Tab-separated table of C-alpha atoms and ligand atoms in Angstrom:
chain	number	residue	atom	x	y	z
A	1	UNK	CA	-52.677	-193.908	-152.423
A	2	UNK	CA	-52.440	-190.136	-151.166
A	3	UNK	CA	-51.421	-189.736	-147.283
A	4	UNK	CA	-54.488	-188.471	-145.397
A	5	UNK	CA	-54.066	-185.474	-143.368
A	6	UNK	CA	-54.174	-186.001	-139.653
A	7	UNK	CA	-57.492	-183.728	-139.570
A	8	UNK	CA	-59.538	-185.910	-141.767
A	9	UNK	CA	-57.900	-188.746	-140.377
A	10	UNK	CA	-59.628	-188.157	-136.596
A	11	UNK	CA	-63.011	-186.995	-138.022
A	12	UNK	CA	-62.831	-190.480	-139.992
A	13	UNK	CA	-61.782	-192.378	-136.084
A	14	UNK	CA	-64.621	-190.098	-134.620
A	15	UNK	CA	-67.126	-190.084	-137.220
A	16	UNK	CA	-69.356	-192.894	-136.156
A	17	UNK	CA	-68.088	-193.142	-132.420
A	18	UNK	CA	-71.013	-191.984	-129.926
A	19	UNK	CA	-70.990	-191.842	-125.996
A	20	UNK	CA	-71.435	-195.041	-124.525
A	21	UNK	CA	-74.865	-195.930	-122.621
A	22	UNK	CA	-75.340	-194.623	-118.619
A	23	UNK	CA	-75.118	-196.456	-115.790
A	24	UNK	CA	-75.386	-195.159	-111.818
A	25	UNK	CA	-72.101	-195.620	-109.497
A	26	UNK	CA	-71.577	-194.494	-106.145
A	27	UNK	CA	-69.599	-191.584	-105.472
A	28	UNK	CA	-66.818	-193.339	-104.165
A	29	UNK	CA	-66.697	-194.939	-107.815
A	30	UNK	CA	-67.332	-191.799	-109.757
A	31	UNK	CA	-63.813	-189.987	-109.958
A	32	UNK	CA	-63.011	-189.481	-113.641
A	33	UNK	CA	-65.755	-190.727	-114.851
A	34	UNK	CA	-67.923	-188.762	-116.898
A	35	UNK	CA	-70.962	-187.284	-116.261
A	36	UNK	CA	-74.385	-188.757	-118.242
A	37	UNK	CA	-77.083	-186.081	-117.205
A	38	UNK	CA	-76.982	-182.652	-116.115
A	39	UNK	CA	-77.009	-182.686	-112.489
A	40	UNK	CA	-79.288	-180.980	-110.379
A	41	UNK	CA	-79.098	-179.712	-106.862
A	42	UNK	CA	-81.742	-181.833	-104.697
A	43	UNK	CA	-81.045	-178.569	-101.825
A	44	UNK	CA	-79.834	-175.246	-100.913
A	45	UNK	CA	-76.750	-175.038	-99.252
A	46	UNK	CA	-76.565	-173.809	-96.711
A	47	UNK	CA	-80.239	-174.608	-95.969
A	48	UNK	CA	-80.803	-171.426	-93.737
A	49	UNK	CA	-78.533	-168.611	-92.615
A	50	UNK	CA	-75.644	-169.952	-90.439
A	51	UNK	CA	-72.764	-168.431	-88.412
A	52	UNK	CA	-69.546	-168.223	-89.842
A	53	UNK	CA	-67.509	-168.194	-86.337
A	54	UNK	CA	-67.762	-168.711	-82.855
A	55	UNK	CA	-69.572	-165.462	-80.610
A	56	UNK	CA	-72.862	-164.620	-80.092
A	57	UNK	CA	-75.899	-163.788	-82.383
A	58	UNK	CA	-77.388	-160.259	-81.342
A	59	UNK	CA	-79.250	-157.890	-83.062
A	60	UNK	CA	-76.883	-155.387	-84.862
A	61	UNK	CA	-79.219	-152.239	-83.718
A	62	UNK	CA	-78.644	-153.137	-79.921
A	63	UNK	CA	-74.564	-152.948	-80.831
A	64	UNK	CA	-74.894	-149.493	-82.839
A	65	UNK	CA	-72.799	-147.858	-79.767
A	66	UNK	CA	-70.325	-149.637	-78.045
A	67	UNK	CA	-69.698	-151.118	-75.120
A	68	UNK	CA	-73.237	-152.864	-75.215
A	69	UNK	CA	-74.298	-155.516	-72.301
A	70	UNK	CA	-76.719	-158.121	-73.303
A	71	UNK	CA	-78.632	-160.942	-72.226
A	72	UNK	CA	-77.325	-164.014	-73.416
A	73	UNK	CA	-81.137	-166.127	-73.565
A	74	UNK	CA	-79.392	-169.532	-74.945
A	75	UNK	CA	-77.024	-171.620	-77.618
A	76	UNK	CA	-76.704	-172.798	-80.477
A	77	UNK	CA	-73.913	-175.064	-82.265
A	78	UNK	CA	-74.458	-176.900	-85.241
A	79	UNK	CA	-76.891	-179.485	-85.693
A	80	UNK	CA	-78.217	-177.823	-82.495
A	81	UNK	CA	-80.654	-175.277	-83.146
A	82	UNK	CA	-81.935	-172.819	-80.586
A	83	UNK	CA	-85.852	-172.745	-80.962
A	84	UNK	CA	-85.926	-169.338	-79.088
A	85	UNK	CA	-86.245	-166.310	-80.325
A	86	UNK	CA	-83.408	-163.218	-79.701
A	87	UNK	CA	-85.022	-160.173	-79.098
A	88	UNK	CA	-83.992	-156.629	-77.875
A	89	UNK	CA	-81.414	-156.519	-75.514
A	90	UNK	CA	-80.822	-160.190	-76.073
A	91	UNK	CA	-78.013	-162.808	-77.772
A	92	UNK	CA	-77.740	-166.351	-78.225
A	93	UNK	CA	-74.049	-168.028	-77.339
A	94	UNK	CA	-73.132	-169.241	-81.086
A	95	UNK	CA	-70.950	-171.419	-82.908
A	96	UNK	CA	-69.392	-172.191	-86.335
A	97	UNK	CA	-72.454	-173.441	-88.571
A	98	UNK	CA	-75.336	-172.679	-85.821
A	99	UNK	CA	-78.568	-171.619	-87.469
A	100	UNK	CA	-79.322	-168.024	-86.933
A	101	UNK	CA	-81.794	-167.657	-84.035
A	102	UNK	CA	-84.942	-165.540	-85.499
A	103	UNK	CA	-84.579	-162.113	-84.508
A	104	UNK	CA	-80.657	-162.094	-84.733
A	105	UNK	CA	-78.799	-160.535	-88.000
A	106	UNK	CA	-74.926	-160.447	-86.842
A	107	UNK	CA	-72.489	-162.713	-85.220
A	108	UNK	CA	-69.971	-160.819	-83.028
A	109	UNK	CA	-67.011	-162.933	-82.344
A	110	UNK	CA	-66.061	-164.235	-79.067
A	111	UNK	CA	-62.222	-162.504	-79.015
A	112	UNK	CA	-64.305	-158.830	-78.754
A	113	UNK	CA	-67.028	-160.512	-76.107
A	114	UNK	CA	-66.362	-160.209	-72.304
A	115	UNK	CA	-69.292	-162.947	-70.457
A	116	UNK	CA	-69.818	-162.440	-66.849
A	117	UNK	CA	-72.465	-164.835	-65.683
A	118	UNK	CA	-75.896	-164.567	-67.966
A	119	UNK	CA	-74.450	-160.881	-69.691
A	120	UNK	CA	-72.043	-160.645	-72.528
A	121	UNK	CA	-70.491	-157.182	-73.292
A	122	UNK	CA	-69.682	-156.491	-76.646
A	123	UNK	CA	-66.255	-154.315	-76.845
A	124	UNK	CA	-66.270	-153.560	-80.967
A	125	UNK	CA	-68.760	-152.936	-83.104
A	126	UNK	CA	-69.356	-155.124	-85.503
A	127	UNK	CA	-71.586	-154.234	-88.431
A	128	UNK	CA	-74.798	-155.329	-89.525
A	129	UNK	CA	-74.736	-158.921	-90.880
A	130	UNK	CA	-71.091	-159.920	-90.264
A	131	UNK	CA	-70.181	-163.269	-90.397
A	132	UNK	CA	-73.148	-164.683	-91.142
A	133	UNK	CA	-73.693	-167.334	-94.373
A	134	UNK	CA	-76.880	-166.031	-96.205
A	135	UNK	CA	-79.178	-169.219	-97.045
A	136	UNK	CA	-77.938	-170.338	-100.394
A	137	UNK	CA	-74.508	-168.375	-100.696
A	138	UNK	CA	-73.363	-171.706	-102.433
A	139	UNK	CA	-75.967	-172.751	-104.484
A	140	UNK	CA	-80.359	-173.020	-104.802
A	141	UNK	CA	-81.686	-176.052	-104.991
A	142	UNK	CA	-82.585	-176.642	-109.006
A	143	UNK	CA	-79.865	-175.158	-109.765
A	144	UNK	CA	-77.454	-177.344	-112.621
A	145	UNK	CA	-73.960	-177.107	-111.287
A	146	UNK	CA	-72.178	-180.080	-112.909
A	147	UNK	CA	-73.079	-180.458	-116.502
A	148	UNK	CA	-73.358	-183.615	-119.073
A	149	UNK	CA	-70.032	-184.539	-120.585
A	150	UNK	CA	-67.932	-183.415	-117.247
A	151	UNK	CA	-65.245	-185.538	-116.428
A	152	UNK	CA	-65.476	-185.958	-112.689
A	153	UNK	CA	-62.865	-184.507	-110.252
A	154	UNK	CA	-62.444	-185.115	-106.711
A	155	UNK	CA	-63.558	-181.208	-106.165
A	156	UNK	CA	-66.827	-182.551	-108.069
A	157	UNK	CA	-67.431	-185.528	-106.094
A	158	UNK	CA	-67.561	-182.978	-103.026
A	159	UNK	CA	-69.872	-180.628	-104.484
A	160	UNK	CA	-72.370	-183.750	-105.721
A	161	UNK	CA	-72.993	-185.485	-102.268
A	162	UNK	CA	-73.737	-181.641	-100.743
A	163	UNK	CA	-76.083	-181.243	-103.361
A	164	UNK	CA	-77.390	-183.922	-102.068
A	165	UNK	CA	-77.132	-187.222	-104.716
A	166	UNK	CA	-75.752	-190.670	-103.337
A	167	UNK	CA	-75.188	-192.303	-106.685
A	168	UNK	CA	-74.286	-190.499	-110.263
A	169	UNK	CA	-75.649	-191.368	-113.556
A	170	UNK	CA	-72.260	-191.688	-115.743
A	171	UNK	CA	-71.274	-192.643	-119.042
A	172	UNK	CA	-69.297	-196.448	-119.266
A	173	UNK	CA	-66.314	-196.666	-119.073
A	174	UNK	CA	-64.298	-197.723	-123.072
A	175	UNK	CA	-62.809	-201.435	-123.231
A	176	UNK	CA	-59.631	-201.279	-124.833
A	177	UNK	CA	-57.872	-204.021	-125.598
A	178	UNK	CA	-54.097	-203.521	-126.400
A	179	UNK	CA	-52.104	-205.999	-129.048
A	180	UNK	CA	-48.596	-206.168	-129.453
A	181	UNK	CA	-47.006	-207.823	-132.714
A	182	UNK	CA	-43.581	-209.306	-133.373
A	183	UNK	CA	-41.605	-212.423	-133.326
A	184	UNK	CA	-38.386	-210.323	-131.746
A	185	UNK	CA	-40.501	-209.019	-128.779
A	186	UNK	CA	-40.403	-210.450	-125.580
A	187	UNK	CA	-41.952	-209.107	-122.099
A	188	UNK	CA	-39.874	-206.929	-119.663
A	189	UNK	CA	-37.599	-208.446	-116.853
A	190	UNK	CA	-36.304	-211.426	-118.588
A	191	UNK	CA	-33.394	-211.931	-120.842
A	192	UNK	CA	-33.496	-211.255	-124.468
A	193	UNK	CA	-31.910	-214.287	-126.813
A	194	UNK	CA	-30.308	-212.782	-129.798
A	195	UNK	CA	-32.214	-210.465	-132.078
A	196	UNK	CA	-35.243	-210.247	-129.307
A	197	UNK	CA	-36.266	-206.876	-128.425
A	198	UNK	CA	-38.123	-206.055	-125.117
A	199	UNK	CA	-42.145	-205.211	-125.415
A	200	UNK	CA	-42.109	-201.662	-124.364
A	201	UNK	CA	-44.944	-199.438	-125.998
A	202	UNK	CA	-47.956	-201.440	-125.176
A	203	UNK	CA	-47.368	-200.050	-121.584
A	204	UNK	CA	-47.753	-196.365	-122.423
A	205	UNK	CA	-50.603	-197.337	-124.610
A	206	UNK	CA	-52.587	-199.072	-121.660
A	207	UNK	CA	-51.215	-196.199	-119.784
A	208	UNK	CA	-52.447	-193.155	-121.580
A	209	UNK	CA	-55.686	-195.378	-122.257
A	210	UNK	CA	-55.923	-195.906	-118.275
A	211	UNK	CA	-55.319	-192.212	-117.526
A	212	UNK	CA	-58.122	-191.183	-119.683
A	213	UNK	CA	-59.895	-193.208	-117.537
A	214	UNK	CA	-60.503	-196.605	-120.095
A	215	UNK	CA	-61.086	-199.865	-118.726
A	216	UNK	CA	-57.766	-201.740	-120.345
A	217	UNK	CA	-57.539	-205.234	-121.380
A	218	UNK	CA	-53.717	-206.549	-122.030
A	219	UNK	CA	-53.422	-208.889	-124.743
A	220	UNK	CA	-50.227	-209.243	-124.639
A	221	UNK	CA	-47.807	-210.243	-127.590
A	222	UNK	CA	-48.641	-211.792	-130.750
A	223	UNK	CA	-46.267	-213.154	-133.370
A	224	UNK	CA	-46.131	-212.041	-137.012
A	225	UNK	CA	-48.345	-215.107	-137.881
A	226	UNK	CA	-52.264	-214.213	-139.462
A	227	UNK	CA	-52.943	-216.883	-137.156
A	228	UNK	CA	-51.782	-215.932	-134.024
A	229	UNK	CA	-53.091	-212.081	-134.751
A	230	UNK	CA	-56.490	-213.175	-135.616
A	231	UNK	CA	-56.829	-215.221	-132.159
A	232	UNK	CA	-55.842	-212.073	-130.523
A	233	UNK	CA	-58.443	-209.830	-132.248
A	234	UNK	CA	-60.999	-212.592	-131.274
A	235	UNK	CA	-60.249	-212.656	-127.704
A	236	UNK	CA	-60.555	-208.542	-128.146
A	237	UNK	CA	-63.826	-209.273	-129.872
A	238	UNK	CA	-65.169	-212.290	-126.664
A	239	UNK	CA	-64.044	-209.179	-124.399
A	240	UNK	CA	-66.207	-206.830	-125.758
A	241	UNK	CA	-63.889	-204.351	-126.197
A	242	UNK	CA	-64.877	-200.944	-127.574
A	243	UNK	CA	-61.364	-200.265	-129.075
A	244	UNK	CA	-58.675	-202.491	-130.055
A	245	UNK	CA	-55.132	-201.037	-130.582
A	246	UNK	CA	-52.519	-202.841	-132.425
A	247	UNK	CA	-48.806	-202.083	-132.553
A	248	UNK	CA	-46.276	-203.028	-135.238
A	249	UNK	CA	-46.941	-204.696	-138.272
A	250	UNK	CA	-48.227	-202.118	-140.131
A	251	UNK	CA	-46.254	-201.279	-143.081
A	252	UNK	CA	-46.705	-203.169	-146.255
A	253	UNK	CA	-43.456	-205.453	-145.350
A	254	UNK	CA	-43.628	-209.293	-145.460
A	255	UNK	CA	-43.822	-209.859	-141.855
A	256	UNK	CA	-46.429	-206.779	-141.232
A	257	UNK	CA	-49.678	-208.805	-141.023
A	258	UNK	CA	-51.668	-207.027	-138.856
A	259	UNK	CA	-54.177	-205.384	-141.815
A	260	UNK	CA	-54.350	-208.764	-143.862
A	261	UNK	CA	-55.234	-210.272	-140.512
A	262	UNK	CA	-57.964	-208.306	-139.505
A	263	UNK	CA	-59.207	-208.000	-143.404
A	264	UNK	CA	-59.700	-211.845	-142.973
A	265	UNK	CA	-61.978	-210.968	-139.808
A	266	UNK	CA	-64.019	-208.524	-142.029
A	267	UNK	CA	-62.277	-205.303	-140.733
A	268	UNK	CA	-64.195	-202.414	-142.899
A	269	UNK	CA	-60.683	-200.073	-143.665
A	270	UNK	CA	-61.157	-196.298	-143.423
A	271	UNK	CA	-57.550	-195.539	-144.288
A	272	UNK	CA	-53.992	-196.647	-143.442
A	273	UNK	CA	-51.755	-193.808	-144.504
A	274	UNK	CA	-51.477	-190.782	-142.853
A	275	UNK	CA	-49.475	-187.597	-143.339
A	276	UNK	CA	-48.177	-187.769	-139.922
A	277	UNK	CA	-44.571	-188.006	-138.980
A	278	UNK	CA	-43.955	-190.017	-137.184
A	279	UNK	CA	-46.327	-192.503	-137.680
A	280	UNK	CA	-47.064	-192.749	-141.205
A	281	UNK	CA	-48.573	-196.530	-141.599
A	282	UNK	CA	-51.475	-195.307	-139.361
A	283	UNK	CA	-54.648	-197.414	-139.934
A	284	UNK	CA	-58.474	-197.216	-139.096
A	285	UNK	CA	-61.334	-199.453	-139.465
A	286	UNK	CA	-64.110	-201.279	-137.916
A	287	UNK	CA	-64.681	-204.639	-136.759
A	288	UNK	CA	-67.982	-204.812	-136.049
A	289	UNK	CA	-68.878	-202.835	-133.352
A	290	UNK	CA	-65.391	-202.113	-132.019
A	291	UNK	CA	-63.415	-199.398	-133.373
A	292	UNK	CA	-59.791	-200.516	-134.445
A	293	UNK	CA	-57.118	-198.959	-134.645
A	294	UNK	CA	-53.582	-200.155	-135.919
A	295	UNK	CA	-50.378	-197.559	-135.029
A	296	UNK	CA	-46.361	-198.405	-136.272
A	297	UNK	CA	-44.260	-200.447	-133.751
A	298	UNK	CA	-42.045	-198.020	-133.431
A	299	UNK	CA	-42.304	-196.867	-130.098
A	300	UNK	CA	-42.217	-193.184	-130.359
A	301	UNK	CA	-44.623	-193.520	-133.455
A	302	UNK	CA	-47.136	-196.044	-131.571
A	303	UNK	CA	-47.261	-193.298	-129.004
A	304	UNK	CA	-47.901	-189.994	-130.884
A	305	UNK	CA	-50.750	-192.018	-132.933
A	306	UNK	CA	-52.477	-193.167	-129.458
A	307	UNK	CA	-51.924	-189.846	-128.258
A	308	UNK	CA	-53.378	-188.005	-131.378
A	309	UNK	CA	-56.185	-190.966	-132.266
A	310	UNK	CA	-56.670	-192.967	-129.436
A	311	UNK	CA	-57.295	-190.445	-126.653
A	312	UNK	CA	-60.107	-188.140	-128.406
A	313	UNK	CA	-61.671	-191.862	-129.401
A	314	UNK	CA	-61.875	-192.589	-125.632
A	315	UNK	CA	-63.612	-189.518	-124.769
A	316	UNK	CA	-65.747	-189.508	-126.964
A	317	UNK	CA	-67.035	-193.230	-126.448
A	318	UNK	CA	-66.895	-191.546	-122.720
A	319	UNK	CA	-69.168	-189.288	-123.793
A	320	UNK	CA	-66.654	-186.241	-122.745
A	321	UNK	CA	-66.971	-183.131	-125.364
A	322	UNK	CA	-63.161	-181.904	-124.660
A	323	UNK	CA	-61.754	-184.243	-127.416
A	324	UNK	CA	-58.771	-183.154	-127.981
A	325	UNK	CA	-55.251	-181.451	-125.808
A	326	UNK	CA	-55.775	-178.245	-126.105
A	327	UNK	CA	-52.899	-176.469	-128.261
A	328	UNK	CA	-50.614	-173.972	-126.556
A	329	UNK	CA	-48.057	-171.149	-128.197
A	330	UNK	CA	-44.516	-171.195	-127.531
A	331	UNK	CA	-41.270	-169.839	-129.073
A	332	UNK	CA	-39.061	-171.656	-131.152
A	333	UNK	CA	-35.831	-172.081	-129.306
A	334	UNK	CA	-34.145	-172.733	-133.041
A	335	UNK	CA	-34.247	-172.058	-136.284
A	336	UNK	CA	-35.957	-174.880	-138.141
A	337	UNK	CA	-36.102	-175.765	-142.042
A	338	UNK	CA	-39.667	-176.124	-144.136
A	339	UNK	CA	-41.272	-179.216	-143.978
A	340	UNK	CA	-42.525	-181.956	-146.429
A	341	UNK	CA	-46.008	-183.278	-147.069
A	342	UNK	CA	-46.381	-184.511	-143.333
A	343	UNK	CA	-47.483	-183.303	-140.045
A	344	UNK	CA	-44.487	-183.112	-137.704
A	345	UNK	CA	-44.429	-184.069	-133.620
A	346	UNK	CA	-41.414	-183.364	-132.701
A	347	UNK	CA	-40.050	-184.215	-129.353
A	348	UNK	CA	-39.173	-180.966	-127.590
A	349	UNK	CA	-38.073	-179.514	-124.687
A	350	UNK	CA	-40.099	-176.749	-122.629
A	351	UNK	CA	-38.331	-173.610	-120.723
A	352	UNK	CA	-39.819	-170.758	-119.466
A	353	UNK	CA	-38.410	-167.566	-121.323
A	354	UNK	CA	-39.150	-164.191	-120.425
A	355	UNK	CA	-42.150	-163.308	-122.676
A	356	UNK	CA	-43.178	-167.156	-123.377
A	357	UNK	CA	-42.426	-170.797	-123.100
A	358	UNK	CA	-39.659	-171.407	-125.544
A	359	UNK	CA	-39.625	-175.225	-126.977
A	360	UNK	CA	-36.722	-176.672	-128.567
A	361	UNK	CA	-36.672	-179.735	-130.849
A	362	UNK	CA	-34.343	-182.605	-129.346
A	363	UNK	CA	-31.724	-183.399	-131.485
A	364	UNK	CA	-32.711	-186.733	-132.542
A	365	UNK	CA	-36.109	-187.351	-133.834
A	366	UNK	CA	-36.128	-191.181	-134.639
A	367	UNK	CA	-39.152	-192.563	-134.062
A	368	UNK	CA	-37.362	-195.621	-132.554
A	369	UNK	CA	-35.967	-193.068	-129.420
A	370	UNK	CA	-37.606	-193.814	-126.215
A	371	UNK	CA	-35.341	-191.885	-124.096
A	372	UNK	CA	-36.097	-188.562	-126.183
A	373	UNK	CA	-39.920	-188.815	-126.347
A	374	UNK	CA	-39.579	-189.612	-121.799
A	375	UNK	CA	-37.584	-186.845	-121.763
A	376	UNK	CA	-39.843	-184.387	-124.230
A	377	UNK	CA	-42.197	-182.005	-122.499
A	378	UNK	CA	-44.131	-181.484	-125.544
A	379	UNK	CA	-44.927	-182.014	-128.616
A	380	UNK	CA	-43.579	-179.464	-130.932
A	381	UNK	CA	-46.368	-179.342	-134.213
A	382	UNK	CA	-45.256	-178.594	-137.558
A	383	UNK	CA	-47.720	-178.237	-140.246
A	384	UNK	CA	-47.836	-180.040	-143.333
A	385	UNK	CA	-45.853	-177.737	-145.912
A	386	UNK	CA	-44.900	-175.485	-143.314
A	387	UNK	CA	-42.535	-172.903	-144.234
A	388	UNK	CA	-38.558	-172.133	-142.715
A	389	UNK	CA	-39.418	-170.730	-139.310
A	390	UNK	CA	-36.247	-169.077	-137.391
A	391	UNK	CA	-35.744	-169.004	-133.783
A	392	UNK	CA	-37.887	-166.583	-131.432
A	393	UNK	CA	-40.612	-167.084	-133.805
A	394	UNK	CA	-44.111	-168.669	-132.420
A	395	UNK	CA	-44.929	-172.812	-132.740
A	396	UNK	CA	-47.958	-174.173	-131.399
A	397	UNK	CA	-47.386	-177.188	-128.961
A	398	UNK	CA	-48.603	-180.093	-127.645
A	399	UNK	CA	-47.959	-180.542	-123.252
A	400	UNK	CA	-46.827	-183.961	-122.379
A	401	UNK	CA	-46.884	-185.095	-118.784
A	402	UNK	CA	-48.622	-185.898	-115.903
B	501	LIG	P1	-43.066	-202.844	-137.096
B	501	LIG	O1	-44.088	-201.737	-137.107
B	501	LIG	O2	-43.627	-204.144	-136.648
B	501	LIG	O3	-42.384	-202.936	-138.413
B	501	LIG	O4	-41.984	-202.458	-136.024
B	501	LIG	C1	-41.140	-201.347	-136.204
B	501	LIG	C2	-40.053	-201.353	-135.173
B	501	LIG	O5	-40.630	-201.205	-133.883
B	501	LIG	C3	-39.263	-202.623	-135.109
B	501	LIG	O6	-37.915	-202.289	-134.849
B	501	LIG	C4	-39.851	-203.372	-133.950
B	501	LIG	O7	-38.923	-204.261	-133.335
B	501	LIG	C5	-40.240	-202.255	-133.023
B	501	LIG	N1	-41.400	-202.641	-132.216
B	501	LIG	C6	-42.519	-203.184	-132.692
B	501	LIG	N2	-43.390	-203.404	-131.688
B	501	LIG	C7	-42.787	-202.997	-130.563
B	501	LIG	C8	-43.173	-202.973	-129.188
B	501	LIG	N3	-44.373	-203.417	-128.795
B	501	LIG	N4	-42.314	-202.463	-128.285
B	501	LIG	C9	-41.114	-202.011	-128.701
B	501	LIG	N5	-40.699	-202.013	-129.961
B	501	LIG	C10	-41.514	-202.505	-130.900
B	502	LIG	MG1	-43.071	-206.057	-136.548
């Protein structure tokens, strides 16, 4: 069977995967989740003209010449407002977010303002409509300001309670339940018997499924038994999980029993080979209605699959239309030969040069390296096929990070 490019690959993962229903959280619930319906401004802000600073509100043709004495007639602070009116010859005492008596067009600030008892002499002039907020400066109520398939930052949050809604229709969150396989593995902290490994890349799988903002279900370990595998994929399945993610077992070895397992659940297989390095025994199906998805054990493989497959699934069951990292250009900091049939992700290093980023390949790319792929900035992409490419000359990469 041919290796499927990585392309086809994700529009196979994506191709029946559709934003998951709405539901209405709070606002204090709402950060990074994504947006449902456009969202509409309920009010202008701000509702009327306000003062930007602490003076007085005159008239800007009474100040034309300087000094000019006026009659201070009342105050206003916020959520105070003066019901007066300022006419000629007359200014209102003023502070920071005070609604603009009628009849006043400028704020002049207190530090050019000399009061002596009712009269307040203006020193400076100050011209015609200074540091006053125009009603609506921010935004008119109708207005759309966040839109459908936004991912929700604090900075949004802000801007959705001033325009005035409590509660936020959003999309639900993805279950994803994460599966680790092997009879060697055995959880951090504890000590290893002979030929036991510890679990490791289930945690930057729940990670990266967490920080795209997935609601993560840990199923822990499973041993190479069909048995054992298929109980885990049915607790998945009683969890209602949207995604499950498997690691290890997923070669065509003796002890790799992760595909016959789910085959006997009545997985429907959209491939299991891709030309991706690393991460070759890459596999895809359905069970049901939960998407599954099967990446290598090796660590550094399980995490450039989840990173490449996993995270574009999750937003899009989040209903988010920003799939996939966005690709950036760098130089190569070395020469490097052509390449095979398969995709590279190479770990790589990041420095800033003087025209450009320059990444560098690390100098070993085992997929079993964890302490390469923690210390990679990026992923360094080389295309299927790709030709020599010598140092200086432009890759496309992949940020990693925070
Ligand atoms: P497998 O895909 O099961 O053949 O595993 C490939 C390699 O990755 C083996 O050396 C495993 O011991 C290792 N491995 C598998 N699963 C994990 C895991 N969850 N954490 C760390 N290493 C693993
Ligand atoms: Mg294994």
């Amino acid at each position: 069977m041919a290796l499927m490019p990585v392309t086809e690959a994700l529009e196979r993962v994506l191709a029946d995967a559709s934003a998951l229903r709405g539901e209405m959280v709070s606002l204090d619930e709402a950060l990074g989740r994504v947006l449902a319906e456009d969202l509409t401004a309920l009010r202008t802000q701000p509702p009327a003209a306000v003062s930007a600073m602490d003076g007085y509100a005159v008239r800007a043709n009474d100040i034309a010449t300087v000094p000019a004495t006026l009659k201070v007639i009342g105050e206003v602070a916020a959520g105070h407002p003066f019901a007066g009116q300022v006419g000629a010859g007359q200014a209102a005492r003023i502070f920071t977010g005070g609604l603009m008596p009628t009849g006043s067009d400028t704020v002049v600030i207190q530090e050019v303002a000399t009061l002596s008892g009712n009269l307040v002499t203006i020193q400076k002039p100050t011209a015609k409509g200074r540091n006053v907020r125009a009603q609506g400066i921010d935004f008119a109520q109708g207005q759309v300001l966040l839109h459908k398939g936004r991912r929700l930052t604090e900075r949004d949050l802000m801007l959705a309670a001033a325009m005035n809604h409590p509660r936020l229709s959003v999309h639900r969150q993805p279950k994803v339940a994460v599966l680790g396989t092997g009879d060697e593995l055995v959880p951090p902290g504890g000590v290893p018997g002979p030929g036991e490994i510890v679990y490791s890349n289930g945690f930057a799988l729940s990670a990266l499924a967490r920080s795209e903002g997935a609601d993560v279900h840990d199923l822990g370990i499973a041993c190479d038994s069909i048995e054992d595998i298929v109980s885990a994929v049915r607790a998945a399945r009683k969890w209602n999980a949207d995604i499950l993610i498997t690691s290890g077992g997923a070669s065509v070895g003796e002890h790799d029993l992760v595909q016959r397992a789910l085959a006997a659940e009545g997985l429907d297989l959209s491939f299991w080979r891709v030309a991706l390095r690393p991460g070759r025994p890459m596999m895809h199906g359905r069970l049901g209605g939960m998407q599954v998805l099967g990446v290598p054990g090796n660590p550094v493989s399980s995490f450039v699959c989840a990173f490449l497959f996993l995270v574009p699934l999750i937003r899009r069951l989040a209903g988010r239309r920003d799939l996939e990292r966005i690709p950036q250009t760098a130089r190569l900091g070395c020469d490097l030969p052509a390449n095979d049939e398969r995709a590279d992700y190479l770990r790589a290093s990041l420095l800033a040069g003087t025209d450009a980023l320059v990444a560098t390949p690390l100098p070993d790319q085992d997929s079993s390296l964890m302490a390469p792929l923690a210390k990679a900035d990026c992923l360094l992409i080389r295309a299927p096929n790709a030709p020599a490419a010598s140092k200086g000359s432009e890759c496309v990469i992949l940020k990693l990070g925070l």
